[in-house]
Short mmCIF file of C-alpha atoms in Angstrom, two decimals:
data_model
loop_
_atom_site.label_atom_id
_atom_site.label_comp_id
_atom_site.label_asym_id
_atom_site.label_seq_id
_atom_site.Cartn_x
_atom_site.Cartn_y
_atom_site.Cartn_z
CA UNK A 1 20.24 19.21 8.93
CA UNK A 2 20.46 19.93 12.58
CA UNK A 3 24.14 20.60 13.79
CA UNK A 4 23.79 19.46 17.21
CA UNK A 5 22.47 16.07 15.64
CA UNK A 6 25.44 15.54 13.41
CA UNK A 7 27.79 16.67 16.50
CA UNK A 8 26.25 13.25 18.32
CA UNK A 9 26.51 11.65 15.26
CA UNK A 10 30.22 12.32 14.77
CA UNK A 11 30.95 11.90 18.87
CA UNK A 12 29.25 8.24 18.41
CA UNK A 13 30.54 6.58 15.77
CA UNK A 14 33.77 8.76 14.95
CA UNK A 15 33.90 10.92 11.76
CA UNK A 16 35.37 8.54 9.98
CA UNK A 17 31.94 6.39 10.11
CA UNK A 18 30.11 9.09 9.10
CA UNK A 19 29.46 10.68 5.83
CA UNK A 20 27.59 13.98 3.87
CA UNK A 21 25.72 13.48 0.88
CA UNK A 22 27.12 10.32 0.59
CA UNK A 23 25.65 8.58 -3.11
CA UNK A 24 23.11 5.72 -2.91
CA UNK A 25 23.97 4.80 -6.06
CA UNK A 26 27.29 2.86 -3.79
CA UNK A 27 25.21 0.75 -1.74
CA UNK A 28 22.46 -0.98 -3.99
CA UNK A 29 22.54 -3.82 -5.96
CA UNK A 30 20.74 -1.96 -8.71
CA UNK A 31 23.16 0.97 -8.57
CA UNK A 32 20.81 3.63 -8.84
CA UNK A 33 19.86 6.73 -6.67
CA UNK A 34 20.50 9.82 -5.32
CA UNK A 35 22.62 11.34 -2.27
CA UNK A 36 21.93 10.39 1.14
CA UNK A 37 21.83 13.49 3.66
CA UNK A 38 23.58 11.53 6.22
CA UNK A 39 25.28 7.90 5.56
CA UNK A 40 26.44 6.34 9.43
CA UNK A 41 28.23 3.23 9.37
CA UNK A 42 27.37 2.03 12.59
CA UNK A 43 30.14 0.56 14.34
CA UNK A 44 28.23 -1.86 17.13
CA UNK A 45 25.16 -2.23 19.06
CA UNK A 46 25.71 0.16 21.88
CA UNK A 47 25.86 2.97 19.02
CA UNK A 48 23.03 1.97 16.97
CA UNK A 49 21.04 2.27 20.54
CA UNK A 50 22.05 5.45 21.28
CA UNK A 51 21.49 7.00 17.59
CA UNK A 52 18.24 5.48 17.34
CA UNK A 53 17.44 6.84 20.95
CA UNK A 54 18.49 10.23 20.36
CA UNK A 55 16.98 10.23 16.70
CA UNK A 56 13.43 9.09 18.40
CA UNK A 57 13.85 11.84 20.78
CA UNK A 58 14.06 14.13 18.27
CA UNK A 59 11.79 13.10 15.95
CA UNK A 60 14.64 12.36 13.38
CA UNK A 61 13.55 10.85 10.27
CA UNK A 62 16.20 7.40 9.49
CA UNK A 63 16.35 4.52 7.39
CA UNK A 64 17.87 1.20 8.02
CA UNK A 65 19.87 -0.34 4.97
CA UNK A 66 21.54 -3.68 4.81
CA UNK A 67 23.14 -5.31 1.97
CA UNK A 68 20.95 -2.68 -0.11
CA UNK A 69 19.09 -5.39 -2.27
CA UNK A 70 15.97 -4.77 -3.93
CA UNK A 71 16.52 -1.38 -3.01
CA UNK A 72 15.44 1.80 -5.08
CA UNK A 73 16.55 5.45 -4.09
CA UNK A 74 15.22 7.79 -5.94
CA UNK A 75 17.23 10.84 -7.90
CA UNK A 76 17.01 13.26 -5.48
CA UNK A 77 18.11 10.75 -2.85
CA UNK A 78 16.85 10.34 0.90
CA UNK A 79 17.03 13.61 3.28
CA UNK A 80 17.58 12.13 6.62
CA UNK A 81 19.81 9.68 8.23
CA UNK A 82 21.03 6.27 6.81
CA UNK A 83 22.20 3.51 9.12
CA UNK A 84 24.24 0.73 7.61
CA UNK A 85 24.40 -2.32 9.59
CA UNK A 86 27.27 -3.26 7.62
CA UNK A 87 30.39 -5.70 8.79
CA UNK A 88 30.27 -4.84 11.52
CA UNK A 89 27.25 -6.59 12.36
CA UNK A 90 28.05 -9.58 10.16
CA UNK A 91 29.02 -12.18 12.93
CA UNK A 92 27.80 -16.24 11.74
CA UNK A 93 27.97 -18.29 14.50
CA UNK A 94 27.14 -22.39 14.61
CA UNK A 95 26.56 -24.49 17.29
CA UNK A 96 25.12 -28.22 16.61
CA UNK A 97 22.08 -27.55 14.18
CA UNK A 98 21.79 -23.70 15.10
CA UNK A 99 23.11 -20.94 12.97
CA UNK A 100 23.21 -17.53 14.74
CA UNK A 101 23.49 -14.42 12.67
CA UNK A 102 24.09 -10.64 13.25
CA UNK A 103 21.23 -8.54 10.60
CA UNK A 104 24.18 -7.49 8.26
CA UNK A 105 25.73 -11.00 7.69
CA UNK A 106 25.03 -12.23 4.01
CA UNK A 107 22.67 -14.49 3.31
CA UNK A 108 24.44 -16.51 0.88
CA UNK A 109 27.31 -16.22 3.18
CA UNK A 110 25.04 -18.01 5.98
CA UNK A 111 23.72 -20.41 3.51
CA UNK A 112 27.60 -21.25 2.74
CA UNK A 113 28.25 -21.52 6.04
CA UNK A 114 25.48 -24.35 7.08
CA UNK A 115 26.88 -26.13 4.06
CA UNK A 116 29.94 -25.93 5.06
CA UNK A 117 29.01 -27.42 8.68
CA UNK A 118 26.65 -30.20 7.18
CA UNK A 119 23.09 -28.42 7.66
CA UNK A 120 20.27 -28.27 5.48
CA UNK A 121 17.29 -25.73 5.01
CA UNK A 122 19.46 -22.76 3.53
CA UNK A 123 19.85 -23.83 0.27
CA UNK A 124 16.55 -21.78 -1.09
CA UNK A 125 18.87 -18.44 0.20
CA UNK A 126 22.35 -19.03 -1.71
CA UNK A 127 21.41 -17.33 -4.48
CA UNK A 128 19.53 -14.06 -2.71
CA UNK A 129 21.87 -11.10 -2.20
CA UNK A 130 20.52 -9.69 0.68
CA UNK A 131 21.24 -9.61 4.54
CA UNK A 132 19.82 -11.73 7.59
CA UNK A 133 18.21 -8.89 8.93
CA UNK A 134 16.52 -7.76 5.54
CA UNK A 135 15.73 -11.32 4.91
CA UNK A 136 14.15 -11.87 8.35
CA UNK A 137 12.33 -8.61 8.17
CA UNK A 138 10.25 -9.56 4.48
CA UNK A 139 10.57 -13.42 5.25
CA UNK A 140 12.56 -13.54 2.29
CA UNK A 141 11.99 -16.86 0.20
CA UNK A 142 12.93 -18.64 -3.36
CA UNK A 143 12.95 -21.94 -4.71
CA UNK A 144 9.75 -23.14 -2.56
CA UNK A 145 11.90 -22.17 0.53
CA UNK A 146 11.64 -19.49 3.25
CA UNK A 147 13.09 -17.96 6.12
CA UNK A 148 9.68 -18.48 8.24
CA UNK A 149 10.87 -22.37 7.74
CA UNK A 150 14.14 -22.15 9.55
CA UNK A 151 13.99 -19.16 11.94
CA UNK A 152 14.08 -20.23 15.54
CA UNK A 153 14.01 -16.70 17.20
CA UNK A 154 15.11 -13.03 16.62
CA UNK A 155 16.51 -10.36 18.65
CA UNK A 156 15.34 -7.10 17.32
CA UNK A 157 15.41 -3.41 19.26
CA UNK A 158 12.16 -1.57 19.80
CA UNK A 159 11.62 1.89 18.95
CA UNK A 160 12.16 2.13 22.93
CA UNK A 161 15.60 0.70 22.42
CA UNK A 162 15.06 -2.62 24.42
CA UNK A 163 16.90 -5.90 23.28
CA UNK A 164 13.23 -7.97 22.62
CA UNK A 165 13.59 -11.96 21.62
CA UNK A 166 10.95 -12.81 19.30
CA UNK A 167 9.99 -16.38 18.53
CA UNK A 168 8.72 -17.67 14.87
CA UNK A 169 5.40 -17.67 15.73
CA UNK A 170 5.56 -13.65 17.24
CA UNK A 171 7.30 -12.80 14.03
CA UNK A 172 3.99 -13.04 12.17
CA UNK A 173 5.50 -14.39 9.42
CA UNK A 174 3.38 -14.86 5.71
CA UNK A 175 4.42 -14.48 2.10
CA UNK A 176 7.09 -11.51 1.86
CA UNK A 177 5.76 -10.01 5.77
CA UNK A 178 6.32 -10.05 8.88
CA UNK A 179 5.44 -7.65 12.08
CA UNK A 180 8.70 -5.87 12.26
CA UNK A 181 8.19 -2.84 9.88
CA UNK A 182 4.68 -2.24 11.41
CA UNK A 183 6.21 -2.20 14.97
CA UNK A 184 9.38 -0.54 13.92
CA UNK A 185 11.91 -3.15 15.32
CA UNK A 186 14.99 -3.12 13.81
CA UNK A 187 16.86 -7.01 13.58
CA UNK A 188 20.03 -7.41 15.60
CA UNK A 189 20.12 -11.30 14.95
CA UNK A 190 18.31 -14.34 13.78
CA UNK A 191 18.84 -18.00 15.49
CA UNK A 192 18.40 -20.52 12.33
CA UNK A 193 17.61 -23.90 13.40
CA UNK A 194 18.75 -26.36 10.75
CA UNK A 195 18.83 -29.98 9.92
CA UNK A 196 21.98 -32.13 9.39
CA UNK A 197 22.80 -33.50 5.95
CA UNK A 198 25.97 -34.93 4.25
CA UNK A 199 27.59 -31.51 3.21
CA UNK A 200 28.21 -33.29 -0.62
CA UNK A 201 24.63 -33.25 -0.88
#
């Protein structure tokens, strides 16, 4: 692993953020999986930016992880960098019918949350383990429901690290897809737009 990238590394998030052949085995639901070269928990958006810029510049290999649902690693792990948009990047917001949610807030935590404020369309997610901004990113769906039927908008960063706002419709959004893994955006937040509903039912 190059030195000078792990000196960045270290400088941008703080060692303590940062670890070496860190087990994947940690952070999956299925528990399985070899060492990760390079695990970065990435403190806030201004860091993510600047790793992802210097790790395009460089022609750094990195994966994005989440909530680490319906995620297999193999035995002999991943060689390059892991970012985990973790809690810090779990803000839930409401305001009126709209739900807005950083990409490593939990989905059943979300889907709590409208209940909890008296809005419907979330109940399909309550039971799905993953993160908005996994969710978002394979339109993530159950019980006849799916996120293409309550996203509003999503703010994702572009392989050129620029803040882009993406409506519904731009998302591309069909059965377990959407455009952001061809185009290589990465989900900052999702804007849910729900209905009202007695919170009982």
């Amino acid at each position: 692993m190059n030195q000078a990238l792990l000196e960045f590394i270290r400088e941008t998030v703080t060692p303590e953020n940062m670890k070496l052949q860190e087990p994947m085995a940690a952070h999956t639901t299925f528990r399985t999986g070899g060492e990760a070269a390079v695990f970065v928990e990435v403190p806030g958006k201004q860091q993510l930016s600047q790793l992802v810029q210097y790790m395009a510049k460089i022609s750094q290999e990195f994966f994005v992880l989440g909530k680490g649902s319906n995620l297999l690693v193999g035995d002999k792990g991943y060689p390059g960098i892991v970012l985990n948009l973790g809690k810090r990047f779990a803000r839930i917001e409401v305001e009126g019918n709209i739900i807005r949610a950083e990409a490593g807030a939990s989905l059943p935590q979300v889907a709590v949350t409208a209940m909890q404020h008296g809005l419907s369309g979330l109940e399909f997610a309550a039971g799905i383990p993953g993160s908005i901004g996994g969710a978002v990113t394979m339109n993530a769906g159950a019980y006849g429901g799916e996120m293409k039927d309550v996203i509003r908008q999503v703010t994702v960063l572009t392989p050129e690290c620029e803040q882009k706002v993406l409506s519904r419709e731009e998302l591309n959004l069909s059965y377990r897809h959407s455009c952001i893994p061809k185009n290589h955006f990465l989900v900052l937040e999702a804007e849910l737009s729900l209905t009202p509903a007695p919170e009982q039912e």
